[in-house]
Tab-separated table of C-alpha atoms and ligand atoms in Angstrom:
chain	number	residue	atom	x	y	z
A	748	MET	CA	52.947	-94.567	-13.652
A	749	ALA	CA	53.509	-92.381	-16.712
A	750	LYS	CA	52.113	-93.812	-19.894
A	751	LYS	CA	54.555	-95.228	-22.470
A	752	ARG	CA	55.092	-92.927	-25.425
A	753	ILE	CA	54.349	-93.795	-29.033
A	754	ALA	CA	55.390	-91.421	-31.806
A	755	VAL	CA	53.467	-92.059	-35.036
A	756	LEU	CA	54.905	-90.697	-38.274
A	757	THR	CA	52.338	-90.774	-41.063
A	758	GLY	CA	52.299	-90.080	-44.781
A	759	ALA	CA	49.810	-90.114	-47.642
A	760	GLY	CA	49.303	-93.902	-47.341
A	761	VAL	CA	47.369	-93.543	-44.072
A	762	SER	CA	44.728	-91.467	-45.898
A	763	ALA	CA	44.653	-93.614	-49.070
A	764	GLU	CA	41.749	-95.715	-47.794
A	765	SER	CA	39.814	-92.467	-47.160
A	766	GLY	CA	39.904	-91.876	-50.911
A	767	PHE	CA	42.956	-89.628	-51.206
A	768	ALA	CA	45.494	-90.400	-53.887
A	769	THR	CA	49.049	-90.713	-52.613
A	770	PHE	CA	51.827	-88.781	-54.359
A	771	ARG	CA	54.306	-91.317	-55.736
A	772	ASP	CA	52.264	-94.502	-56.272
A	773	THR	CA	50.996	-95.433	-59.747
A	774	GLY	CA	48.083	-93.052	-60.388
A	775	GLY	CA	49.398	-90.756	-57.659
A	776	LEU	CA	49.192	-86.948	-57.688
A	777	TRP	CA	52.721	-86.432	-58.995
A	778	GLU	CA	51.793	-88.383	-62.146
A	779	GLN	CA	48.950	-85.926	-62.814
A	780	TYR	CA	50.715	-82.724	-61.791
A	781	ASN	CA	54.249	-81.452	-61.992
A	782	VAL	CA	55.404	-81.154	-58.392
A	783	ASN	CA	57.618	-78.191	-59.318
A	784	ASP	CA	54.610	-76.327	-60.713
A	785	VAL	CA	52.146	-76.817	-57.861
A	786	ALA	CA	54.154	-77.573	-54.732
A	787	SER	CA	57.399	-75.601	-54.898
A	788	ILE	CA	58.179	-72.051	-53.918
A	789	GLU	CA	59.456	-71.337	-57.444
A	790	GLY	CA	56.150	-72.656	-58.835
A	791	TRP	CA	54.256	-70.295	-56.517
A	792	TYR	CA	56.041	-67.243	-57.880
A	793	ARG	CA	55.730	-68.505	-61.485
A	794	ASN	CA	51.978	-69.064	-61.363
A	795	ARG	CA	50.105	-68.314	-58.136
A	796	GLU	CA	46.736	-68.949	-59.778
A	797	LEU	CA	47.649	-72.532	-60.693
A	798	VAL	CA	48.955	-73.254	-57.180
A	799	LEU	CA	45.864	-71.725	-55.525
A	800	ARG	CA	43.615	-73.806	-57.820
A	801	PHE	CA	45.514	-77.015	-56.974
A	802	TYR	CA	45.055	-76.451	-53.239
A	803	ASN	CA	41.434	-75.246	-53.652
A	804	ASP	CA	40.696	-78.597	-55.309
A	805	ARG	CA	42.416	-80.509	-52.492
A	806	ARG	CA	40.552	-78.446	-49.861
A	807	ARG	CA	37.171	-79.130	-51.487
A	808	GLN	CA	37.950	-82.844	-51.598
A	809	LEU	CA	38.664	-82.774	-47.872
A	810	ARG	CA	35.252	-81.328	-46.987
A	811	ASP	CA	33.500	-84.708	-47.217
A	812	ALA	CA	36.444	-86.962	-46.369
A	813	ARG	CA	36.150	-89.302	-43.430
A	814	PRO	CA	38.928	-90.790	-41.326
A	815	ASN	CA	39.402	-94.497	-41.939
A	816	ALA	CA	39.960	-97.349	-39.492
A	817	ALA	CA	43.720	-96.648	-39.420
A	818	HIS	CA	43.258	-93.018	-38.314
A	819	LEU	CA	40.741	-94.258	-35.724
A	820	ALA	CA	43.076	-96.990	-34.450
A	821	ILE	CA	45.901	-94.444	-34.064
A	822	ALA	CA	43.557	-92.170	-32.085
A	823	GLY	CA	42.467	-95.178	-30.008
A	824	LEU	CA	46.052	-95.802	-28.875
A	825	GLU	CA	45.637	-92.740	-26.614
A	826	LYS	CA	43.641	-94.905	-24.207
A	827	ASP	CA	46.812	-96.689	-23.098
A	828	TYR	CA	49.700	-94.583	-24.421
A	829	ARG	CA	50.826	-91.018	-24.765
A	830	VAL	CA	50.580	-90.696	-28.543
A	831	ASP	CA	52.202	-87.975	-30.621
A	832	VAL	CA	51.190	-88.015	-34.264
A	833	ILE	CA	53.715	-86.400	-36.590
A	834	THR	CA	52.103	-86.194	-39.991
A	835	GLN	CA	53.382	-85.180	-43.397
A	836	ASN	CA	49.755	-84.994	-44.499
A	837	VAL	CA	48.004	-81.684	-44.961
A	838	ASP	CA	44.548	-83.188	-44.404
A	839	ASN	CA	42.824	-83.080	-41.011
A	840	LEU	CA	41.816	-86.722	-40.760
A	841	HIS	CA	43.892	-87.495	-37.648
A	842	GLU	CA	42.129	-84.654	-35.846
A	843	LYS	CA	38.734	-85.819	-37.167
A	844	ALA	CA	39.521	-89.314	-35.860
A	845	GLY	CA	40.098	-87.890	-32.377
A	846	SER	CA	43.901	-87.713	-32.075
A	847	THR	CA	44.629	-84.897	-29.633
A	848	ARG	CA	48.351	-84.303	-30.317
A	849	VAL	CA	48.979	-83.841	-34.034
A	850	LEU	CA	52.046	-82.065	-35.410
A	851	HIS	CA	51.788	-81.132	-39.086
A	852	LEU	CA	55.204	-81.134	-40.760
A	853	HIS	CA	54.098	-79.958	-44.207
A	854	GLY	CA	51.303	-77.554	-43.278
A	855	GLU	CA	47.529	-77.737	-43.293
A	856	LEU	CA	45.068	-77.502	-46.193
A	857	THR	CA	42.413	-75.621	-44.250
A	858	LYS	CA	44.784	-72.772	-43.381
A	859	VAL	CA	46.345	-69.877	-45.295
A	860	ARG	CA	48.686	-67.029	-44.469
A	861	PRO	CA	50.137	-63.873	-46.062
A	862	GLU	CA	53.007	-64.474	-48.478
A	863	ASN	CA	55.166	-61.896	-46.650
A	864	GLY	CA	57.741	-61.041	-49.279
A	865	LEU	CA	59.747	-62.750	-51.970
A	866	TYR	CA	61.173	-66.132	-50.904
A	867	ASP	CA	60.432	-65.302	-47.253
A	868	ASP	CA	59.027	-68.470	-45.692
A	869	THR	CA	58.842	-67.065	-42.169
A	870	TYR	CA	55.518	-66.163	-40.603
A	871	ARG	CA	53.990	-65.529	-37.220
A	872	THR	CA	51.513	-68.104	-35.954
A	873	ASP	CA	48.963	-65.311	-35.368
A	874	GLU	CA	49.064	-64.578	-39.121
A	875	VAL	CA	47.729	-68.044	-39.962
A	876	ILE	CA	44.024	-67.957	-40.905
A	877	ASP	CA	41.615	-70.902	-40.836
A	878	VAL	CA	39.563	-70.813	-44.053
A	879	GLY	CA	37.930	-74.194	-43.564
A	880	PHE	CA	37.031	-75.579	-46.987
A	881	GLU	CA	36.644	-72.229	-48.788
A	882	ASP	CA	38.498	-71.369	-51.985
A	883	VAL	CA	41.284	-68.785	-51.866
A	884	ASN	CA	41.928	-66.812	-55.050
A	885	LEU	CA	44.332	-64.319	-56.504
A	886	GLY	CA	43.472	-60.936	-54.957
A	887	ASP	CA	42.342	-62.391	-51.612
A	888	LEU	CA	44.452	-60.465	-49.141
A	889	ALA	CA	45.532	-60.975	-45.545
A	890	PRO	CA	44.880	-58.217	-42.964
A	891	ASN	CA	48.436	-56.954	-43.631
A	892	GLY	CA	47.575	-56.398	-47.322
A	893	GLN	CA	49.614	-59.320	-48.688
A	894	GLN	CA	48.283	-62.003	-51.031
A	895	LEU	CA	47.096	-65.078	-49.116
A	896	ARG	CA	48.996	-68.276	-49.839
A	897	PRO	CA	48.384	-71.876	-48.767
A	898	HIS	CA	49.755	-72.728	-45.315
A	899	ILE	CA	51.786	-75.471	-46.952
A	900	VAL	CA	55.508	-76.136	-46.768
A	901	PHE	CA	56.485	-75.878	-50.416
A	902	PHE	CA	59.513	-77.731	-51.754
A	903	GLY	CA	62.401	-75.313	-51.326
A	904	GLU	CA	61.146	-74.032	-47.973
A	905	ALA	CA	62.201	-74.796	-44.411
A	906	VAL	CA	60.179	-77.224	-42.280
A	907	PRO	CA	59.496	-75.183	-39.137
A	908	ASN	CA	58.180	-78.086	-37.044
A	909	ILE	CA	61.100	-80.449	-37.637
A	910	GLU	CA	62.825	-79.676	-34.306
A	911	LYS	CA	59.632	-80.459	-32.392
A	912	ALA	CA	59.299	-83.695	-34.377
A	913	ILE	CA	62.883	-84.704	-33.551
A	914	ASP	CA	62.170	-84.165	-29.844
A	915	LEU	CA	59.029	-86.316	-30.026
A	916	VAL	CA	60.811	-89.161	-31.862
A	917	SER	CA	63.757	-89.038	-29.438
A	918	ALA	CA	61.373	-89.293	-26.476
A	919	ALA	CA	59.357	-92.199	-27.911
A	920	ASP	CA	59.358	-95.713	-26.416
A	921	ILE	CA	57.877	-97.026	-29.675
A	922	LEU	CA	58.001	-95.480	-33.146
A	923	LEU	CA	55.254	-96.343	-35.632
A	924	ILE	CA	55.549	-95.230	-39.268
A	925	VAL	CA	52.494	-95.545	-41.520
A	926	GLY	CA	52.152	-95.023	-45.278
A	927	THR	CA	55.123	-92.925	-46.282
A	928	SER	CA	57.608	-93.636	-49.049
A	929	LEU	CA	60.339	-91.996	-46.906
A	930	GLN	CA	61.572	-90.101	-49.955
A	931	VAL	CA	61.152	-86.549	-48.703
A	932	TYR	CA	63.629	-85.090	-46.236
A	933	PRO	CA	63.866	-84.014	-43.493
A	934	ALA	CA	60.809	-86.107	-42.502
A	935	ALA	CA	62.356	-89.265	-44.017
A	936	GLY	CA	65.335	-89.051	-41.655
A	937	LEU	CA	63.297	-88.697	-38.457
A	938	TYR	CA	63.430	-92.404	-37.573
A	939	ARG	CA	67.183	-92.063	-37.009
A	940	TYR	CA	66.443	-90.006	-33.887
A	941	ALA	CA	64.703	-92.931	-32.188
A	942	ARG	CA	66.638	-94.250	-29.185
A	943	PHE	CA	68.840	-97.284	-29.856
A	944	ASP	CA	66.401	-99.537	-27.927
A	945	THR	CA	63.200	-98.150	-29.432
A	946	PRO	CA	61.366	-100.642	-31.637
A	947	ILE	CA	60.283	-99.210	-35.001
A	948	TYR	CA	57.233	-100.564	-36.836
A	949	ILE	CA	56.584	-99.605	-40.453
A	950	ILE	CA	53.177	-100.261	-42.026
A	951	ASP	CA	53.363	-100.068	-45.813
A	952	PRO	CA	52.284	-102.536	-48.516
A	953	GLN	CA	55.416	-101.747	-50.553
A	954	ASP	CA	59.132	-102.157	-49.940
A	955	VAL	CA	60.601	-99.554	-47.603
A	956	PRO	CA	63.925	-97.859	-48.390
A	957	VAL	CA	65.294	-98.061	-44.844
A	958	HIS	CA	67.167	-100.885	-43.198
A	959	ASP	CA	67.738	-100.915	-39.486
A	960	LYS	CA	67.720	-103.841	-37.094
A	961	ARG	CA	65.093	-102.089	-34.947
A	962	ILE	CA	62.566	-102.113	-37.821
A	963	THR	CA	59.647	-104.532	-38.163
A	964	HIS	CA	57.984	-104.094	-41.552
A	965	ILE	CA	54.253	-104.885	-41.559
A	966	ARG	CA	53.632	-105.237	-45.270
A	967	GLU	CA	49.939	-104.383	-45.314
A	968	VAL	CA	47.625	-101.454	-46.063
A	969	ALA	CA	47.110	-99.063	-43.176
A	970	THR	CA	43.751	-100.350	-41.871
A	971	LYS	CA	44.846	-104.002	-41.859
A	972	GLY	CA	48.359	-103.134	-40.722
A	973	MET	CA	47.053	-101.267	-37.692
A	974	GLU	CA	45.143	-104.401	-36.640
A	975	THR	CA	48.374	-106.401	-36.911
A	976	PHE	CA	50.301	-103.723	-35.014
A	977	LEU	CA	47.734	-103.702	-32.170
A	978	LYS	CA	48.051	-107.504	-31.868
A	979	MET	CA	51.847	-107.173	-31.731
A	980	LEU	CA	51.527	-104.540	-28.975
A	981	GLU	CA	49.390	-106.887	-26.882
A	982	LYS	CA	52.180	-109.497	-26.840
B	32	OAD	P1	54.147	-90.970	-51.078
B	32	OAD	O1	53.086	-90.932	-52.134
B	32	OAD	O2	55.526	-90.640	-51.466
B	32	OAD	O3	54.178	-92.411	-50.410
B	32	OAD	C1	53.003	-93.058	-50.024
B	32	OAD	C2	53.355	-94.360	-49.360
B	32	OAD	O4	52.130	-94.941	-48.900
B	32	OAD	C3	54.036	-95.383	-50.271
B	32	OAD	O5	55.154	-95.962	-49.598
B	32	OAD	C4	52.936	-96.421	-50.522
B	32	OAD	O6	53.438	-97.735	-50.675
B	32	OAD	C5	52.133	-96.311	-49.255
B	32	OAD	N1	50.707	-96.702	-49.376
B	32	OAD	C6	49.905	-96.663	-50.465
B	32	OAD	N2	48.666	-97.074	-50.148
B	32	OAD	C7	48.693	-97.389	-48.829
B	32	OAD	C8	47.718	-97.866	-47.903
B	32	OAD	N3	46.451	-98.107	-48.258
B	32	OAD	N4	48.109	-98.074	-46.614
B	32	OAD	C9	49.394	-97.825	-46.232
B	32	OAD	N5	50.336	-97.368	-47.061
B	32	OAD	C10	49.998	-97.151	-48.341
B	32	OAD	O7	53.621	-90.024	-49.876
B	32	OAD	P2	54.448	-89.397	-48.651
B	32	OAD	O8	55.544	-90.291	-48.229
B	32	OAD	O9	53.446	-88.970	-47.654
B	32	OAD	O10	54.803	-83.084	-49.500
B	32	OAD	O11	55.061	-88.118	-49.351
B	32	OAD	C11	55.825	-87.217	-48.599
B	32	OAD	C12	55.603	-85.805	-49.079
B	32	OAD	O12	55.829	-85.727	-50.483
B	32	OAD	C13	54.187	-85.309	-48.903
B	32	OAD	O13	53.946	-84.785	-47.625
B	32	OAD	C14	54.069	-84.235	-49.947
B	32	OAD	C15	54.753	-84.971	-51.085
B	32	OAD	O14	55.295	-84.210	-52.079
B	32	OAD	C16	54.476	-81.863	-49.921
B	32	OAD	O15	53.635	-81.655	-50.779
B	32	OAD	C17	55.220	-80.753	-49.258
């Protein structure tokens, strides 16, 4: 018999216990930086050096980061389920934990690509370069002669993987959402594509902004919440 399908939508909260600051919590990244300066397409054209430095810092931080028990528990679900992780995170901790199907909605820190023209957010997948944890600076060029930019979906740009994510959520028998404030669209609206009979579990220690009779809110941090979720699955 085919395995049941779980789609797992994750946000910064799943990596918080690996030592990464979230964006919108107290002490989060968007208190220290202006999101429009470092994570928007306008910010990129205003000051590429600042944006490159911001992502170089994030990339260096990722070098020594380890997946936590929540990433590992999500990977462990693959034993009994077909699991599709849809992550808003640009870290690689789901992959490090052993998840084999990971769709990155907002890009990946360890990758860069040519900027390809003013306000042009299109690219070919064969233009994407894996730089690991290395810095990328102004003047570092792609093979096509263009400045390299982070392989990140900046605010103001399209989210190329959203259609794939919608398909995965629509096909899910269970939807699990971990550690996202559900403030950033289109990712925040994905849960609406779950089938009418698909149970939705949200793990987050804070209030969640969505109300739907299919939702069970597990009000715990990701590591603890995953333990609770696994117990609920057993029942
Ligand atoms: P946010 O910082 O907006 O939300 C983090 C969520 O994680 C909040 O709901 C917290 O309550 C929750 N949280 C905090 N600690 C947690 C823990 N230990 N376990 C579980 N949950 C915890 O981050 P995202 O929703 O991921 O985009 O933000 C979405 C997007 O906005 C990001 O992908 C990024 C950002 O700007 C780009 O940069 C393109």
